[in-house]
């Protein structure tokens, strides 16, 4: 797989001291990916250990101290961040510790440094509004995380998203700011209503489970309500002028930023969705999905599933970019109109693209993190 090979090359460069700052940062980011296997560390360490390039007079402790200085890490900070990591679903801390136990010291140094740098990447951005400290989480493409707020509300943040929230909620209303996509499971507190603020619409919550998608490059702000009740207020109106819209369980709202128009529809659950029509391509055979009664296409991402039904490849490509952390280029506009139905669970980007190609007239070329999509052309053979 191209990602594993890329990590091996970066690890070798790191061991040899040849990486620049940008390459180090990229290595730390790749280490966070859930499909990273311990063999990528151990194998490359073994290659480096046995090579003539290793500087044997430099002890591992010295390298580790250098990493800590570079990242401004203290021993107390390592312990503190270790606790924070337990709240971030994507890190799989236990598997990282298994890697540390099985690999030698140099691999352990890389893992520890990457975990701490990941905390810096996701949580160290701090702002201040008056006396309240705000945390800003930025989730890169290819990653998804889960956090717990101080009121025991839980938020899952999707790839390519930014969430800003206070370190603690005071006595007034609870507010968070979202750019991108997140799923919310909010603790009910009528005396402290919860607000999700996006670029063009505010969402008032009394205690409920719902999904909001508000990417800046997309016209539609999409709100999917699983349970409870929401109040939607486009920012051109005031909350007191009676122009808000109430969203009930199993409803879905679409707000067009360009048209400044709000529309509602009924939400379909996965169990209610009809099989794909003959005109669409089924990528994956039917799989057993837990909690299917309450899962929707819009919320499946938080359970590590990418589900699509009769979706044009033009919009699916954007979801794949965020899901895998790649860039997808459509060299033929006709390809963007192809519709697909399927489910992606643990498939790699290579496996997914192969499935798309087998099921349709799509052809593709993978060049590191860039995928170029073209249309297949068949040659007519003359007799």
Short mmCIF file of C-alpha atoms in Angstrom, two decimals:
data_model
loop_
_atom_site.label_atom_id
_atom_site.label_comp_id
_atom_site.label_asym_id
_atom_site.label_seq_id
_atom_site.Cartn_x
_atom_site.Cartn_y
_atom_site.Cartn_z
CA UNK A 1 0.00 0.00 0.00
CA UNK A 2 1.32 3.42 -0.84
CA UNK A 3 0.75 4.77 2.69
CA UNK A 4 2.84 2.01 4.33
CA UNK A 5 5.64 2.51 1.82
CA UNK A 6 5.56 6.24 2.42
CA UNK A 7 5.83 5.73 6.18
CA UNK A 8 8.78 3.37 5.72
CA UNK A 9 10.63 5.93 3.62
CA UNK A 10 9.91 8.70 6.12
CA UNK A 11 10.95 6.50 9.05
CA UNK A 12 14.24 5.69 7.36
CA UNK A 13 14.82 9.38 6.72
CA UNK A 14 13.97 10.15 10.33
CA UNK A 15 16.37 7.54 11.69
CA UNK A 16 19.09 8.91 9.42
CA UNK A 17 18.38 12.51 10.42
CA UNK A 18 17.54 13.57 6.86
CA UNK A 19 13.96 14.85 7.29
CA UNK A 20 13.13 18.54 7.23
CA UNK A 21 10.49 20.03 9.53
CA UNK A 22 7.61 19.57 7.08
CA UNK A 23 8.54 15.92 6.49
CA UNK A 24 8.73 15.26 10.24
CA UNK A 25 5.28 16.78 10.73
CA UNK A 26 3.91 14.65 7.89
CA UNK A 27 5.42 11.51 9.43
CA UNK A 28 3.82 12.26 12.80
CA UNK A 29 0.48 12.77 11.05
CA UNK A 30 0.70 9.46 9.17
CA UNK A 31 1.51 7.61 12.38
CA UNK A 32 -1.93 8.61 13.68
CA UNK A 33 -3.75 6.73 10.93
CA UNK A 34 -5.66 3.74 12.27
CA UNK A 35 -4.51 1.30 9.61
CA UNK A 36 -0.83 1.74 10.49
CA UNK A 37 0.70 -1.64 11.34
CA UNK A 38 3.49 -2.18 13.85
CA UNK A 39 5.50 -3.91 11.11
CA UNK A 40 6.03 -0.50 9.50
CA UNK A 41 7.99 0.54 12.58
CA UNK A 42 9.78 -2.70 13.37
CA UNK A 43 10.75 -3.59 9.83
CA UNK A 44 12.18 -0.17 9.02
CA UNK A 45 13.98 0.02 12.35
CA UNK A 46 15.60 -3.35 11.62
CA UNK A 47 16.73 -2.15 8.18
CA UNK A 48 18.20 0.99 9.69
CA UNK A 49 19.75 -0.85 12.66
CA UNK A 50 21.64 -3.21 10.34
CA UNK A 51 22.68 -0.53 7.85
CA UNK A 52 26.00 1.27 7.68
CA UNK A 53 24.20 4.62 7.88
CA UNK A 54 23.37 4.30 11.55
CA UNK A 55 25.33 6.65 13.78
CA UNK A 56 26.05 4.14 16.56
CA UNK A 57 27.63 6.70 18.85
CA UNK A 58 24.30 8.52 19.36
CA UNK A 59 22.31 6.90 22.20
CA UNK A 60 18.53 6.61 22.00
CA UNK A 61 18.11 8.76 25.10
CA UNK A 62 19.89 11.63 23.37
CA UNK A 63 17.58 11.36 20.35
CA UNK A 64 14.55 11.19 22.63
CA UNK A 65 15.69 14.26 24.58
CA UNK A 66 16.12 16.09 21.28
CA UNK A 67 12.58 15.23 20.24
CA UNK A 68 11.23 16.41 23.58
CA UNK A 69 13.08 19.72 23.26
CA UNK A 70 11.86 20.17 19.67
CA UNK A 71 8.25 19.58 20.67
CA UNK A 72 8.60 21.40 24.02
CA UNK A 73 7.56 18.24 25.90
CA UNK A 74 8.10 17.75 29.63
CA UNK A 75 7.78 14.45 31.49
CA UNK A 76 4.68 15.82 33.21
CA UNK A 77 3.28 16.81 29.83
CA UNK A 78 3.79 13.26 28.55
CA UNK A 79 1.68 11.91 31.41
CA UNK A 80 -0.95 14.63 30.96
CA UNK A 81 -1.25 14.07 27.21
CA UNK A 82 -1.41 10.32 27.76
CA UNK A 83 -4.60 10.90 29.75
CA UNK A 84 -6.02 13.21 27.08
CA UNK A 85 -5.31 10.62 24.41
CA UNK A 86 -7.62 8.15 26.14
CA UNK A 87 -10.49 10.43 25.15
CA UNK A 88 -9.50 10.50 21.47
CA UNK A 89 -10.93 7.44 19.78
CA UNK A 90 -8.69 7.51 16.73
CA UNK A 91 -5.41 6.98 18.56
CA UNK A 92 -5.91 3.37 19.72
CA UNK A 93 -3.46 3.90 22.55
CA UNK A 94 -3.26 0.24 23.58
CA UNK A 95 -2.07 -0.84 20.14
CA UNK A 96 0.55 1.93 20.23
CA UNK A 97 1.84 0.59 23.55
CA UNK A 98 2.00 -2.89 22.06
CA UNK A 99 4.19 -1.46 19.31
CA UNK A 100 6.44 0.13 21.90
CA UNK A 101 6.79 -3.16 23.78
CA UNK A 102 7.59 -5.17 20.66
CA UNK A 103 9.89 -2.73 18.91
CA UNK A 104 13.18 -1.28 20.08
CA UNK A 105 13.82 2.09 21.68
CA UNK A 106 14.07 4.14 18.49
CA UNK A 107 10.64 3.04 17.28
CA UNK A 108 9.26 3.81 20.73
CA UNK A 109 10.67 7.32 20.51
CA UNK A 110 8.86 7.92 17.22
CA UNK A 111 5.55 6.68 18.62
CA UNK A 112 5.72 8.72 21.82
CA UNK A 113 6.76 11.86 19.98
CA UNK A 114 4.01 11.42 17.43
CA UNK A 115 1.34 10.92 20.09
CA UNK A 116 2.33 14.12 21.85
CA UNK A 117 2.65 16.07 18.61
CA UNK A 118 -0.83 14.82 17.74
CA UNK A 119 -2.19 16.36 20.91
CA UNK A 120 -0.51 19.62 19.94
CA UNK A 121 -2.06 19.39 16.49
CA UNK A 122 -5.55 18.69 17.78
CA UNK A 123 -5.84 20.53 21.09
CA UNK A 124 -3.12 23.07 21.75
CA UNK A 125 -4.67 25.88 19.74
CA UNK A 126 -6.14 28.05 22.48
CA UNK A 127 -8.11 31.27 22.19
CA UNK A 128 -9.63 33.55 24.75
CA UNK A 129 -13.02 35.20 24.81
CA UNK A 130 -13.18 37.40 27.87
CA UNK A 131 -12.30 35.22 30.84
CA UNK A 132 -13.12 31.94 29.08
CA UNK A 133 -10.38 29.85 27.47
CA UNK A 134 -11.39 28.25 24.17
CA UNK A 135 -9.96 25.09 22.64
CA UNK A 136 -9.83 24.70 18.88
CA UNK A 137 -9.58 21.19 17.41
CA UNK A 138 -8.57 20.84 13.77
CA UNK A 139 -9.02 17.34 12.34
CA UNK A 140 -7.03 16.61 9.16
CA UNK A 141 -8.30 14.54 6.27
CA UNK A 142 -8.16 10.82 6.99
CA UNK A 143 -8.84 11.22 10.74
CA UNK A 144 -11.87 11.25 13.04
CA UNK A 145 -11.89 11.93 16.77
CA UNK A 146 -14.22 11.92 19.76
CA UNK A 147 -14.12 14.32 22.71
CA UNK A 148 -15.99 14.69 25.99
CA UNK A 149 -17.04 18.16 27.17
CA UNK A 150 -17.02 19.13 30.83
CA UNK A 151 -20.83 18.75 31.00
CA UNK A 152 -20.47 15.07 29.88
CA UNK A 153 -21.75 15.85 26.38
CA UNK A 154 -19.89 13.92 23.69
CA UNK A 155 -18.90 15.14 20.22
CA UNK A 156 -17.50 13.14 17.32
CA UNK A 157 -15.61 15.35 14.83
CA UNK A 158 -15.19 14.23 11.22
CA UNK A 159 -12.19 14.73 8.95
CA UNK A 160 -11.49 18.15 7.49
CA UNK A 161 -13.36 19.84 10.35
CA UNK A 162 -12.69 22.47 13.01
CA UNK A 163 -14.47 22.63 16.38
CA UNK A 164 -14.08 25.46 18.89
CA UNK A 165 -15.40 25.00 22.42
CA UNK A 166 -14.78 26.44 25.92
CA UNK A 167 -12.64 24.63 28.47
CA UNK A 168 -15.65 24.77 30.78
CA UNK A 169 -19.22 26.03 30.58
CA UNK A 170 -20.29 28.76 32.97
CA UNK A 171 -23.81 29.44 34.19
CA UNK A 172 -25.09 30.81 30.89
CA UNK A 173 -25.73 29.08 27.60
CA UNK A 174 -23.35 26.47 26.22
CA UNK A 175 -21.87 27.32 22.80
CA UNK A 176 -19.56 25.58 20.35
CA UNK A 177 -18.48 26.66 16.86
CA UNK A 178 -18.32 24.18 13.97
CA UNK A 179 -16.73 24.32 10.54
CA UNK A 180 -17.10 20.92 8.91
CA UNK A 181 -18.99 17.92 10.27
CA UNK A 182 -19.69 16.59 13.76
CA UNK A 183 -22.11 14.31 15.58
CA UNK A 184 -23.43 15.56 18.92
CA UNK A 185 -24.78 13.64 21.93
CA UNK A 186 -25.77 16.50 24.24
CA UNK A 187 -26.69 16.26 27.91
CA UNK A 188 -30.06 17.80 28.64
CA UNK A 189 -30.09 20.97 30.75
CA UNK A 190 -33.08 23.29 30.14
CA UNK A 191 -31.47 26.06 32.18
CA UNK A 192 -28.37 25.94 29.95
CA UNK A 193 -29.41 25.50 26.31
CA UNK A 194 -26.70 24.23 23.98
CA UNK A 195 -25.90 26.09 20.74
CA UNK A 196 -23.99 24.88 17.69
CA UNK A 197 -22.92 27.89 15.65
CA UNK A 198 -22.02 27.52 11.97
CA UNK A 199 -21.22 30.06 9.26
CA UNK A 200 -24.84 30.75 8.29
CA UNK A 201 -27.12 29.03 10.78
CA UNK A 202 -27.31 28.55 14.55
CA UNK A 203 -28.76 25.42 16.13
CA UNK A 204 -30.35 25.52 19.58
CA UNK A 205 -30.37 22.24 21.51
CA UNK A 206 -32.14 21.21 24.70
CA UNK A 207 -30.67 17.71 24.85
CA UNK A 208 -30.52 15.42 21.86
CA UNK A 209 -28.48 13.40 19.36
CA UNK A 210 -27.88 14.90 15.93
CA UNK A 211 -25.40 15.42 13.10
CA UNK A 212 -24.36 18.73 11.51
CA UNK A 213 -22.43 19.06 8.25
CA UNK A 214 -21.26 22.57 7.40
CA UNK A 215 -18.14 22.52 5.22
CA UNK A 216 -17.15 25.99 3.96
CA UNK A 217 -16.68 24.79 0.36
CA UNK A 218 -20.22 23.35 0.20
CA UNK A 219 -23.42 25.37 -0.29
CA UNK A 220 -25.66 23.16 1.85
CA UNK A 221 -25.61 23.06 5.65
CA UNK A 222 -27.16 19.73 6.59
CA UNK A 223 -28.67 18.87 9.99
CA UNK A 224 -29.84 15.32 10.77
CA UNK A 225 -31.81 14.80 13.99
CA UNK A 226 -31.78 11.30 15.50
CA UNK A 227 -33.67 12.03 18.72
CA UNK A 228 -34.90 15.02 20.69
CA UNK A 229 -35.66 18.47 19.30
CA UNK A 230 -33.68 21.23 17.63
CA UNK A 231 -34.39 24.85 16.81
CA UNK A 232 -32.78 26.15 13.62
CA UNK A 233 -32.15 29.85 13.18
CA UNK A 234 -30.61 31.26 9.98
CA UNK A 235 -28.33 34.15 10.90
CA UNK A 236 -30.28 36.68 8.85
CA UNK A 237 -32.99 36.40 11.54
CA UNK A 238 -33.02 37.06 15.28
CA UNK A 239 -34.10 34.41 17.76
CA UNK A 240 -36.80 36.73 19.12
CA UNK A 241 -38.58 37.48 15.84
CA UNK A 242 -40.30 34.09 15.54
CA UNK A 243 -38.55 33.04 12.31
CA UNK A 244 -36.87 29.93 13.75
CA UNK A 245 -37.69 26.40 12.52
CA UNK A 246 -38.20 23.46 14.89
CA UNK A 247 -36.75 20.11 13.86
CA UNK A 248 -38.27 16.93 15.34
CA UNK A 249 -36.92 13.38 15.63
CA UNK A 250 -36.29 11.62 12.31
CA UNK A 251 -36.25 14.90 10.41
CA UNK A 252 -33.50 16.37 8.31
CA UNK A 253 -32.88 20.01 7.38
CA UNK A 254 -31.06 21.51 4.40
CA UNK A 255 -30.03 25.15 4.40
CA UNK A 256 -28.71 26.71 1.20
CA UNK A 257 -26.19 29.45 1.90
CA UNK A 258 -26.59 30.85 -1.61
CA UNK A 259 -30.40 30.82 -1.74
CA UNK A 260 -30.74 31.50 2.01
CA UNK A 261 -33.50 28.91 2.10
CA UNK A 262 -34.30 26.16 4.62
CA UNK A 263 -36.03 22.89 3.67
CA UNK A 264 -37.06 19.87 5.77
CA UNK A 265 -37.39 16.18 4.90
CA UNK A 266 -37.97 12.87 6.65
CA UNK A 267 -34.86 10.97 7.70
CA UNK A 268 -34.28 7.44 6.41
CA UNK A 269 -32.56 4.87 8.58
CA UNK A 270 -30.28 2.27 7.05
CA UNK A 271 -32.80 -0.52 7.76
CA UNK A 272 -35.47 1.34 5.73
CA UNK A 273 -33.36 2.05 2.66
CA UNK A 274 -34.32 0.01 -0.39
CA UNK A 275 -31.71 -2.03 -2.30
CA UNK A 276 -29.84 -0.25 -5.06
CA UNK A 277 -31.53 -0.06 -8.42
CA UNK A 278 -30.10 -1.84 -11.45
CA UNK A 279 -28.81 1.48 -12.74
CA UNK A 280 -26.45 1.89 -9.78
CA UNK A 281 -23.36 -0.05 -8.83
CA UNK A 282 -23.28 -2.15 -5.65
CA UNK A 283 -19.70 -1.97 -4.41
CA UNK A 284 -19.86 -4.09 -1.30
CA UNK A 285 -21.96 -7.10 -0.35
CA UNK A 286 -24.46 -6.72 2.49
CA UNK A 287 -22.67 -6.55 5.85
CA UNK A 288 -23.91 -6.91 9.41
CA UNK A 289 -23.95 -3.45 10.98
CA UNK A 290 -24.46 -2.99 14.71
CA UNK A 291 -27.09 -0.50 15.92
CA UNK A 292 -28.57 -0.42 12.43
CA UNK A 293 -31.94 0.65 13.86
CA UNK A 294 -30.53 4.07 14.69
CA UNK A 295 -27.89 4.50 12.00
CA UNK A 296 -28.27 6.84 9.06
CA UNK A 297 -26.09 7.43 6.04
CA UNK A 298 -25.24 10.84 7.46
CA UNK A 299 -24.15 9.52 10.88
CA UNK A 300 -22.47 6.24 9.88
CA UNK A 301 -19.05 7.91 9.66
CA UNK A 302 -18.75 8.12 13.46
CA UNK A 303 -18.97 4.30 13.58
CA UNK A 304 -16.12 4.04 11.03
CA UNK A 305 -18.46 3.31 8.11
CA UNK A 306 -18.72 5.24 4.86
CA UNK A 307 -22.17 4.47 3.44
CA UNK A 308 -23.49 5.85 0.16
CA UNK A 309 -26.71 5.23 -1.77
CA UNK A 310 -27.21 6.30 -5.40
CA UNK A 311 -24.57 8.98 -4.84
CA UNK A 312 -22.91 10.72 -7.81
CA UNK A 313 -19.17 10.18 -7.89
CA UNK A 314 -18.61 13.95 -7.98
CA UNK A 315 -19.90 14.28 -4.40
CA UNK A 316 -18.63 10.87 -3.31
CA UNK A 317 -15.11 11.89 -4.36
CA UNK A 318 -15.14 14.73 -1.80
CA UNK A 319 -16.15 12.28 0.94
CA UNK A 320 -13.40 9.88 -0.13
CA UNK A 321 -10.84 12.71 0.00
CA UNK A 322 -11.75 13.47 3.60
CA UNK A 323 -12.05 9.81 4.56
CA UNK A 324 -8.64 8.74 3.27
CA UNK A 325 -6.71 12.02 3.28
CA UNK A 326 -6.10 12.02 -0.46
CA UNK A 327 -6.71 14.32 -3.43
CA UNK A 328 -9.02 13.03 -6.18
CA UNK A 329 -8.91 14.62 -9.63
CA UNK A 330 -11.67 13.90 -12.17
CA UNK A 331 -10.18 14.18 -15.64
CA UNK A 332 -13.51 13.41 -17.31
CA UNK A 333 -16.64 15.29 -16.20
CA UNK A 334 -18.87 12.38 -17.27
CA UNK A 335 -17.35 10.24 -14.51
CA UNK A 336 -18.76 12.63 -11.92
CA UNK A 337 -22.31 11.66 -12.95
CA UNK A 338 -21.82 7.95 -12.28
CA UNK A 339 -23.87 6.82 -9.27
CA UNK A 340 -22.72 4.30 -6.69
CA UNK A 341 -24.21 2.37 -3.80
CA UNK A 342 -22.02 0.68 -1.23
CA UNK A 343 -20.39 0.54 2.18
CA UNK A 344 -16.75 1.07 3.05
CA UNK A 345 -15.59 -0.23 6.42
CA UNK A 346 -11.91 -1.23 6.62
CA UNK A 347 -11.03 -1.10 2.94
CA UNK A 348 -7.90 0.75 1.90
CA UNK A 349 -8.09 3.45 -0.75
CA UNK A 350 -6.55 1.00 -3.22
CA UNK A 351 -9.26 -1.58 -2.49
CA UNK A 352 -12.01 1.02 -2.74
CA UNK A 353 -10.77 2.39 -6.06
CA UNK A 354 -10.46 -1.13 -7.47
CA UNK A 355 -14.08 -1.80 -6.50
CA UNK A 356 -15.23 1.42 -8.20
CA UNK A 357 -13.29 0.46 -11.32
CA UNK A 358 -14.67 -3.10 -11.47
CA UNK A 359 -18.24 -1.88 -10.98
CA UNK A 360 -18.15 0.87 -13.59
CA UNK A 361 -16.31 2.50 -16.47
CA UNK A 362 -13.94 4.30 -14.09
CA UNK A 363 -10.19 3.95 -14.46
CA UNK A 364 -7.70 5.40 -11.99
CA UNK A 365 -4.03 6.08 -11.30
CA UNK A 366 -2.64 6.44 -7.77
CA UNK A 367 0.37 8.73 -7.43
CA UNK A 368 1.22 8.85 -3.72
CA UNK A 369 -1.67 10.82 -2.15
CA UNK A 370 -3.13 11.93 -5.49
CA UNK A 371 -5.67 9.85 -7.40
CA UNK A 372 -6.44 10.69 -11.02
CA UNK A 373 -9.79 9.42 -12.33
CA UNK A 374 -10.44 8.83 -16.02
CA UNK A 375 -13.07 7.04 -18.07
CA UNK A 376 -12.36 3.61 -19.49
CA UNK A 377 -12.34 3.45 -23.24
CA UNK A 378 -12.71 0.20 -25.19
CA UNK A 379 -11.28 -0.33 -28.63
CA UNK A 380 -13.44 -1.90 -31.32
CA UNK A 381 -11.54 -4.75 -32.92
CA UNK A 382 -12.11 -5.15 -36.64
CA UNK A 383 -12.29 -8.67 -38.04
#
